[in-house]
Coordinates of C-alpha atoms and ligand atoms in Angstrom, one line a residue:
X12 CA 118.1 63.9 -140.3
X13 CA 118.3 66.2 -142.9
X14 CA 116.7 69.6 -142.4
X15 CA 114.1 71.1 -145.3
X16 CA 114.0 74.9 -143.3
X17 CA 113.4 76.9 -140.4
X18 CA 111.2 79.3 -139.5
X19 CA 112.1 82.1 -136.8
X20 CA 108.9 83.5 -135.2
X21 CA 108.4 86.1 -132.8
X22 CA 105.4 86.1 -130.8
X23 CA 104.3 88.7 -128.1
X24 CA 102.6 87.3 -125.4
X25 CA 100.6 89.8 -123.2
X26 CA 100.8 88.5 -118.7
X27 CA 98.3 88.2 -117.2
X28 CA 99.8 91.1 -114.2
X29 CA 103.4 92.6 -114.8
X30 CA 106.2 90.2 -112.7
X31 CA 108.5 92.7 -111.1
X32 CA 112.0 91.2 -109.8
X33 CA 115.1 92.9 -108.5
X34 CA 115.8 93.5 -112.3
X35 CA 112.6 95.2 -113.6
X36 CA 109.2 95.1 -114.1
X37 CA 107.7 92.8 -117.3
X38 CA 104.4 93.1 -118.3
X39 CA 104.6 91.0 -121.7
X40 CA 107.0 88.1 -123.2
X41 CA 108.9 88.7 -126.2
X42 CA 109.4 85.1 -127.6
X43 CA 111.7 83.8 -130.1
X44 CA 110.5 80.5 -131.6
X45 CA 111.7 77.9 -134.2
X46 CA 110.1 75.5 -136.0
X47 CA 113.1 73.1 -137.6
X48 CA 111.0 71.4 -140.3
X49 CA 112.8 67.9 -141.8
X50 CA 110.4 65.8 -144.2
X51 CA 109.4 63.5 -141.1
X52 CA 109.0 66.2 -138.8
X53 CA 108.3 69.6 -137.1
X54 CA 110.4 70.7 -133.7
X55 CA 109.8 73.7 -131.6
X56 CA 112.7 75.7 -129.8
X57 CA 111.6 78.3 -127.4
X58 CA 114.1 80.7 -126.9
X59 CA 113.9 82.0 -123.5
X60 CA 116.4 85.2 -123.8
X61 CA 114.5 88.4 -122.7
X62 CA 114.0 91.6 -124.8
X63 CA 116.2 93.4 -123.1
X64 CA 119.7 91.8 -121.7
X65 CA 118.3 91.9 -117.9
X66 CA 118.8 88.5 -116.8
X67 CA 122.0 88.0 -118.5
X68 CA 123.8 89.3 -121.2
X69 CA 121.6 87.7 -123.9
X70 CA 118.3 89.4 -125.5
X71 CA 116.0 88.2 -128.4
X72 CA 117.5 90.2 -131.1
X73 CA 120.9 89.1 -130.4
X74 CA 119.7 86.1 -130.6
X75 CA 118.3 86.3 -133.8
X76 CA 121.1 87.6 -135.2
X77 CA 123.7 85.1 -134.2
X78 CA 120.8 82.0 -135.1
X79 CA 121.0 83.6 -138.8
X80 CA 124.8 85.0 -139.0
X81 CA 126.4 82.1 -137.1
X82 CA 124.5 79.5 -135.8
X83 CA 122.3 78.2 -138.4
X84 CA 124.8 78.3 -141.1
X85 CA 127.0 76.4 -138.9
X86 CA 124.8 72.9 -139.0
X87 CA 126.2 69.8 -140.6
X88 CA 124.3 68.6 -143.3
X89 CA 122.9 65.7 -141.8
X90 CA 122.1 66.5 -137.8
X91 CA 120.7 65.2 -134.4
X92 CA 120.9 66.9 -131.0
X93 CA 124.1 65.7 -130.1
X94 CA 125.8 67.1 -133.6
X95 CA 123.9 70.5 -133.3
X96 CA 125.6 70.7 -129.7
X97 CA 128.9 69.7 -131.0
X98 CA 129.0 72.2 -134.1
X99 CA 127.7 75.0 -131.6
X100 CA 130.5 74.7 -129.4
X101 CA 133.3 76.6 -130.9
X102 CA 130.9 80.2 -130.6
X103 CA 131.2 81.8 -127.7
X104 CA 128.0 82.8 -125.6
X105 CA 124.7 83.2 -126.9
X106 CA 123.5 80.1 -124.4
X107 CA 120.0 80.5 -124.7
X108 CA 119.9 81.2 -128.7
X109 CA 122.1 77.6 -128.3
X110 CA 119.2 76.3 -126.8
X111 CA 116.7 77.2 -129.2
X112 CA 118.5 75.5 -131.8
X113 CA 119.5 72.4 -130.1
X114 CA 115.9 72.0 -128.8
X115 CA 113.9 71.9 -132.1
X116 CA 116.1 70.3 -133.6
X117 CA 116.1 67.5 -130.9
X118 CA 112.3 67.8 -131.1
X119 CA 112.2 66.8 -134.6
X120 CA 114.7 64.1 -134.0
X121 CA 112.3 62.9 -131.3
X122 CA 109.1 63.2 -132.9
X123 CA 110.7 60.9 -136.2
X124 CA 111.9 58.4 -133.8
X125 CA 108.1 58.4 -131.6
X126 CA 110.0 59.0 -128.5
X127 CA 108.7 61.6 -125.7
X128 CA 111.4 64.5 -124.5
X129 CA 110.6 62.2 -120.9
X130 CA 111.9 59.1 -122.1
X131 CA 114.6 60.7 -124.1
X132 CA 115.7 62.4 -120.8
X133 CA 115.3 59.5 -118.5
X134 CA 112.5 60.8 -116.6
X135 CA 111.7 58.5 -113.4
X136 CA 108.1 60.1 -112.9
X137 CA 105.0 60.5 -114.7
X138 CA 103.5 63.9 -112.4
X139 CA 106.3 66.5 -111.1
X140 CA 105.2 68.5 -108.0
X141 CA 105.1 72.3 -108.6
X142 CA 105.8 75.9 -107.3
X143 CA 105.4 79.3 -108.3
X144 CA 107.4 82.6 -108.5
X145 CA 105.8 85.6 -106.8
X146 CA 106.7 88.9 -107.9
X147 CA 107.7 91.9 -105.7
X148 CA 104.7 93.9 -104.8
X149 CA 103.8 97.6 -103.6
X150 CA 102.9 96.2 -100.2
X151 CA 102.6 93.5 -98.0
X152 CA 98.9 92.8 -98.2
X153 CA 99.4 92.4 -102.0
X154 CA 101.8 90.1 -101.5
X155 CA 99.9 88.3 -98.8
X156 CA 96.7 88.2 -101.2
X157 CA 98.8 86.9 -103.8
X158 CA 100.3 84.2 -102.4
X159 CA 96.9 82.8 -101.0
X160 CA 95.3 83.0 -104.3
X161 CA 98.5 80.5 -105.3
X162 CA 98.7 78.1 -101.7
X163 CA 94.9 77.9 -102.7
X164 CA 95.3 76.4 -106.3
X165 CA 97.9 73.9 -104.6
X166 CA 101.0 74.8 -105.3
X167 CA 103.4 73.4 -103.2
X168 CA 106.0 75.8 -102.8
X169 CA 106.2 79.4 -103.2
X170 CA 109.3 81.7 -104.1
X171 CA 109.6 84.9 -103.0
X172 CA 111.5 87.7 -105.7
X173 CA 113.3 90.2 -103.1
X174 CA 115.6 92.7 -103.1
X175 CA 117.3 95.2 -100.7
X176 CA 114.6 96.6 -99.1
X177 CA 112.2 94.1 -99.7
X178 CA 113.6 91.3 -98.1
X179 CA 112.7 90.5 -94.2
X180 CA 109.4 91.8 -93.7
X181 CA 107.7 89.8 -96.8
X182 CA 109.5 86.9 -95.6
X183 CA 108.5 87.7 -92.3
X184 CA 104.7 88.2 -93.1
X185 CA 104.5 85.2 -95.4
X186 CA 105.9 82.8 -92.5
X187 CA 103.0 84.6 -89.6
X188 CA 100.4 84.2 -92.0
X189 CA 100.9 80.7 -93.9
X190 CA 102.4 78.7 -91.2
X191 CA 106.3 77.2 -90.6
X192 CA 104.6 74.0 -92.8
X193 CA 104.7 76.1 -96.2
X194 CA 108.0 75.5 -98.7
X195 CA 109.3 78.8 -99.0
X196 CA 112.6 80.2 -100.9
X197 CA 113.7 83.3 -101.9
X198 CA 115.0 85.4 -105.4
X199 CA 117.5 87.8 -105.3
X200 CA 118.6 88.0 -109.1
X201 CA 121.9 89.2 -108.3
X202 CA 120.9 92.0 -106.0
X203 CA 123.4 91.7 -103.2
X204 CA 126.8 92.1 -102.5
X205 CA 128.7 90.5 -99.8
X206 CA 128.3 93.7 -97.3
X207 CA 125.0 92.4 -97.2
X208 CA 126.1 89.3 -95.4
X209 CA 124.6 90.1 -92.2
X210 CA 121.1 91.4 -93.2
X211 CA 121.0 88.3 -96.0
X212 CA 121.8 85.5 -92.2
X213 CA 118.5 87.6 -90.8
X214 CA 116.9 85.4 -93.2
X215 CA 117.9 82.3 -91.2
X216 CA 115.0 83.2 -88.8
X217 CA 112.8 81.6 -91.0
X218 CA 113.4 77.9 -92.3
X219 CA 113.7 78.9 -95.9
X220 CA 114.6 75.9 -98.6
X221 CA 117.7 78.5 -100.1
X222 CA 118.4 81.8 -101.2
X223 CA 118.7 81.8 -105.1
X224 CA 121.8 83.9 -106.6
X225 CA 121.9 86.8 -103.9
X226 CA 125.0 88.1 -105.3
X227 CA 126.4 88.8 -109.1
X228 CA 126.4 86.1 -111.6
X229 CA 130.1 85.6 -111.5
X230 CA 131.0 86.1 -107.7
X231 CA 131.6 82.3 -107.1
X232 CA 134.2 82.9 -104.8
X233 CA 131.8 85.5 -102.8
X234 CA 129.1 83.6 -103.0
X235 CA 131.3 80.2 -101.0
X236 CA 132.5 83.2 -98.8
X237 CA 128.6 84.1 -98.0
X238 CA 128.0 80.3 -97.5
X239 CA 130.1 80.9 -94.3
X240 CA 128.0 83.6 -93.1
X241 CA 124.6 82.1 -93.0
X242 CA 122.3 78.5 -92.6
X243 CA 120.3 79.1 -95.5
X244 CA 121.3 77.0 -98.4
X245 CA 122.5 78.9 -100.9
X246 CA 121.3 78.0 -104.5
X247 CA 122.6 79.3 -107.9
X248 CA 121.1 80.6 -110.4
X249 CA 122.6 83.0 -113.3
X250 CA 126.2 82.2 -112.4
X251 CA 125.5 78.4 -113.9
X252 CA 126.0 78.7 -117.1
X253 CA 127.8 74.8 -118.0
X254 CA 128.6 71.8 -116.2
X255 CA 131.9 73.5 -115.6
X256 CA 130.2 76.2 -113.4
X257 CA 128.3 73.7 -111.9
X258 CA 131.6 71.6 -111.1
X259 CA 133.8 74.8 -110.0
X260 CA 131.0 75.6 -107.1
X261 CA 130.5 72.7 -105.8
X262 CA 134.0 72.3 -105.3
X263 CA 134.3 76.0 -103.4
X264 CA 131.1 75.2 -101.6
X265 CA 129.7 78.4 -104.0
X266 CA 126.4 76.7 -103.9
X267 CA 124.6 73.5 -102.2
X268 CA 121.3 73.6 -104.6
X269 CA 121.3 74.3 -108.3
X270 CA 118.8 75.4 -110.5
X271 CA 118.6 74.1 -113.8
X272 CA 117.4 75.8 -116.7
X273 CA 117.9 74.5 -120.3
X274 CA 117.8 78.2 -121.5
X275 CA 120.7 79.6 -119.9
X276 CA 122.9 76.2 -120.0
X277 CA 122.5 75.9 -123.6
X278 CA 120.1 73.2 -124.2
X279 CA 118.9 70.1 -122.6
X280 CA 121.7 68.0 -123.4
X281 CA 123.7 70.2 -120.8
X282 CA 120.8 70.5 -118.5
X283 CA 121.3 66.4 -118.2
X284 CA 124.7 66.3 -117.8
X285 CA 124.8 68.8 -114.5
X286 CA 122.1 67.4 -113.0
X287 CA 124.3 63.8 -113.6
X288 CA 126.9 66.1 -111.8
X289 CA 124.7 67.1 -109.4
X290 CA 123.7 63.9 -108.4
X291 CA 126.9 61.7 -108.1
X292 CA 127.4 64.6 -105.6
X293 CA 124.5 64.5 -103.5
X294 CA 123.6 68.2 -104.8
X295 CA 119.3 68.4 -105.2
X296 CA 118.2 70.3 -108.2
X297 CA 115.3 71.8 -109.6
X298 CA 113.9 73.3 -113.0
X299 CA 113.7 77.1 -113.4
X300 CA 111.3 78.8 -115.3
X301 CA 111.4 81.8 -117.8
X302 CA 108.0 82.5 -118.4
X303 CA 107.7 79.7 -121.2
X304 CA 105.1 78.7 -123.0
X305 CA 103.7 76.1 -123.5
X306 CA 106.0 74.4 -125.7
X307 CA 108.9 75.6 -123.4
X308 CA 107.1 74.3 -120.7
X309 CA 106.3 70.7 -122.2
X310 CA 110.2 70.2 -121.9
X311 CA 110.9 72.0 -118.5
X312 CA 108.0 69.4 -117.2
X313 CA 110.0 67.0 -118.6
X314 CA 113.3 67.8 -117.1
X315 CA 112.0 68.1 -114.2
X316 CA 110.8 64.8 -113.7
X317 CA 114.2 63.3 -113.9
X318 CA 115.4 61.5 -110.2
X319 CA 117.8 64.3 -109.3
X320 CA 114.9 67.1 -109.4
X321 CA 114.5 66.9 -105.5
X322 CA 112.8 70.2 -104.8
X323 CA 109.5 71.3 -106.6
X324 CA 110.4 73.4 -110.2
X325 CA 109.2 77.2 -110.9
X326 CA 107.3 75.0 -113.5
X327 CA 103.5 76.5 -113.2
X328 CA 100.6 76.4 -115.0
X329 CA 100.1 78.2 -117.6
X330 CA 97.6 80.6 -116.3
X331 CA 99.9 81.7 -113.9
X332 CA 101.6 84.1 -116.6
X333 CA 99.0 83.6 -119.8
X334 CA 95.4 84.5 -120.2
X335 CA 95.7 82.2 -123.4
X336 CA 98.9 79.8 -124.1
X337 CA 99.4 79.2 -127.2
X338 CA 98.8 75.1 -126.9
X339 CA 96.3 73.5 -124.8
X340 CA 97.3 75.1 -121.3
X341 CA 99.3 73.1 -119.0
X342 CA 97.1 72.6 -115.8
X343 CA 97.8 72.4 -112.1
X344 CA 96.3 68.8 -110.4
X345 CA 96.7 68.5 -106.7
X346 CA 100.0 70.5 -106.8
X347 CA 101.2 69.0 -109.9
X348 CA 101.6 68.8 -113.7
X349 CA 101.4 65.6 -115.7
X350 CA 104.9 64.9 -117.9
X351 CA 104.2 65.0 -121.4
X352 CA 104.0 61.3 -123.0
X353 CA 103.7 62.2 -126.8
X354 CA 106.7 61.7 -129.2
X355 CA 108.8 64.7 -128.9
X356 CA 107.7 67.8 -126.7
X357 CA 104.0 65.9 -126.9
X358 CA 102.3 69.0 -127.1
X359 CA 101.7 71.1 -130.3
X360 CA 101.0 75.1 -131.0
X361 CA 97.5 75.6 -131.9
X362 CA 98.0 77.2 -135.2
X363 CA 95.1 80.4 -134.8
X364 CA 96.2 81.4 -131.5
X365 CA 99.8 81.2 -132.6
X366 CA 99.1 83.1 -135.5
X367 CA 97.1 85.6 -133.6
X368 CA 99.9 86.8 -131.5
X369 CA 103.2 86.4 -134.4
X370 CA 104.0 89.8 -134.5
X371 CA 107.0 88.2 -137.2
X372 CA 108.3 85.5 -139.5
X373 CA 111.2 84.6 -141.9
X374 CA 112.0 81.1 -143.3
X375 CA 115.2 80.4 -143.9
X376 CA 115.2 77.5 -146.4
X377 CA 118.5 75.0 -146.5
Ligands
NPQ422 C1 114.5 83.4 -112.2 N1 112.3 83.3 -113.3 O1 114.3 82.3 -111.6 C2 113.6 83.9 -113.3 C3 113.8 85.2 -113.7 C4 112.9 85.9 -114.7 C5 110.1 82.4 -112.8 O2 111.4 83.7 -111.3 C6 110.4 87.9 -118.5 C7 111.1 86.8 -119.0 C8 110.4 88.2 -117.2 C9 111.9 86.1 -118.2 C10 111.3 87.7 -115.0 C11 111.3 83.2 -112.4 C12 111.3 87.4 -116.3 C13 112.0 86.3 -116.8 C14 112.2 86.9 -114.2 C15 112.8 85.6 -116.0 O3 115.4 84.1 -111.8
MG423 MG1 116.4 82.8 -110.4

């Protein structure tokens, strides 16, 4: 595949209520998006990297700069997914700016070939089972309001953000008032350290799936030792970065879930290969969420139907985070969202909303 150009849009994307975590409070999405036009075809890469380097290290204009400086210039002439990944490899970092490369250009590949980002990925299912992220809130009636308003539009597991001091009682409140029968897992973004060991096992109290990264992204060793200390499952999150990280703690019992996300592995041809890790080693996964799009979300849906994705995705609906997404909004049925069957991400950016919130553009012609 030879490519013609790409274009590097930004798009602002106004939520639909600020989503506060342990790291801050976001009340809009800051989106880096490429469009990898060959002569057959378009791709989209969403680039999930935050405006500010909250999450992890990386942050949209960072990740800009090293698509134009570094990564970009570094293609072969002729590419695929596979050769992207491969001429990537020797720069350090910059994960989820990877990602976005890899990913449109894979969608390109795909759309040529007429093959879906499902088929592609060996996806076993044609529907994948949802849940949603709930932010932390001023009070627990808020909280309790909100997650009835999302147990009511059927999703089937809820996530709680916490974070020292808002830890026990939502859990605790969430559990009286929904029932022992609700899925229900935690957040911690990093939040904790290991002193916390002994108010983080007060959690065991109440049947949760996991704890998601309660200490700092590269505590491994800390988080096996906190493994020790408490029932919970603990699941990873930040500190998964390659199927190396995903190798080194399952081997120093660091972690028993993972979570998957494209984004901060560096594309989905990574994403595949730990959860083929994860699987020969009886570890479930599940598909992450950054707040994607649509077109982000097309290929998280389709991840996530692959045979190792055991425990229901943070893959919403749309409306969860967008008033208006910028392709025909992915919608919740009985729980679930249907896997994309079109060639490539099988979904397309409707050009007058996309336009409407591009707040940039350059094309960078090869
Ligand atoms: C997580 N996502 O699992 C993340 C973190 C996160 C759905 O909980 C703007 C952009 C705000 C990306 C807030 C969910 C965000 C963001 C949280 C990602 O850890
Ligand atoms: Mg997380």
């Amino acid at each position: 595949m030879k490519i013609t150009g790409i274009e590097l849009r930004r798009i602002a994307m106004p939520l639909r209520a600020p989503f506060r975590t342990s790291f801050g409070v976001e009340t809009a999405r800051d989106i880096l998006l490429l469009r990898v036009v060959t002569p057959e075809a378009e791709g989209w890469g969403e680039c999930v990297a935050m405006s500010d380097p909250l999450y992890n290290s990386e942050y949209v204009d960072g990740a800009v700069d090293v698509l134009k400086r570094f990564f970009i210039p570094a293609l072969p002439e002729r590419v695929d997914a596979l050769s992207v990944k491969r001429a990537l490899k020797p720069f350090k970092g910059h994960k989820m700016a990877k990602a976005a490369l890899e990913t449109g250009v894979l969608d390109a590949q795909l759309r040529t070939a007429g093959q879906s980002f499902g088929s592609f990925l060996g996806a076993s299912r044609d529907r994948v089972p949802c849940g949603v992220s709930v932010g932390i809130m001023d009070s627990i009636p808020q909280l309790l309001e909100s997650v009835g308003e999302f147990v009511d539009e059927g999703y089937v597991r809820i996530k709680l953000k916490i974070e020292p001091g808002w830890d026990l009682a939502p859990v605790r409140a969430v559990r009286e008032r929904f029932g022992d029968d609700l899925l229900l897992q935690v957040d911690a973004n990093a939040a904790y350290t290991l002193a916390d060991a002994r108010q983080l096992a007060k959690l065991d109290a109440f049947d949760l799936l996991l704890i998601e990264q309660p200490l700092a992204d590269d505590d491994l060793v800390q988080h096996a030792q906190l493994a020790k200390q408490m029932r919970t499952p603990i699941c990873l999150d930040e500190s998964i970065e390659s199927v190396e990280d995903a190798a080194a703690a399952i081997t120093l019992g660091s972690a028993s879930i993972i979570n998957i996300k494209p984004g901060r592995v560096g594309g989905y041809l990574e994403a595949k290969a730990i959860h083929d890790l994860c699987v020969a080693h009886g570890v479930p996964v599940w598909c992450g969420g950054m707040l994607e799009t649509g077109l982000g979300r097309a290929a998280n849906v389709a991840l996530a139907a692959l045979p190792g994705f055991i425990l229901p995705g943070d893959t919403s609906a749309s409306r969860r985070y967008y008033a208006t997404d910028i392709t025909t909004p992915f919608e919740l049925a009985d729980g679930h969202l249907d896997v994309p069957t079109g060639p490539g991400l099988g979904i397309d950016p409707i050009v007058d909303i996309l336009d409407s919130v591009t707040t940039s553009s350059e094309w960078i012609k090869f």
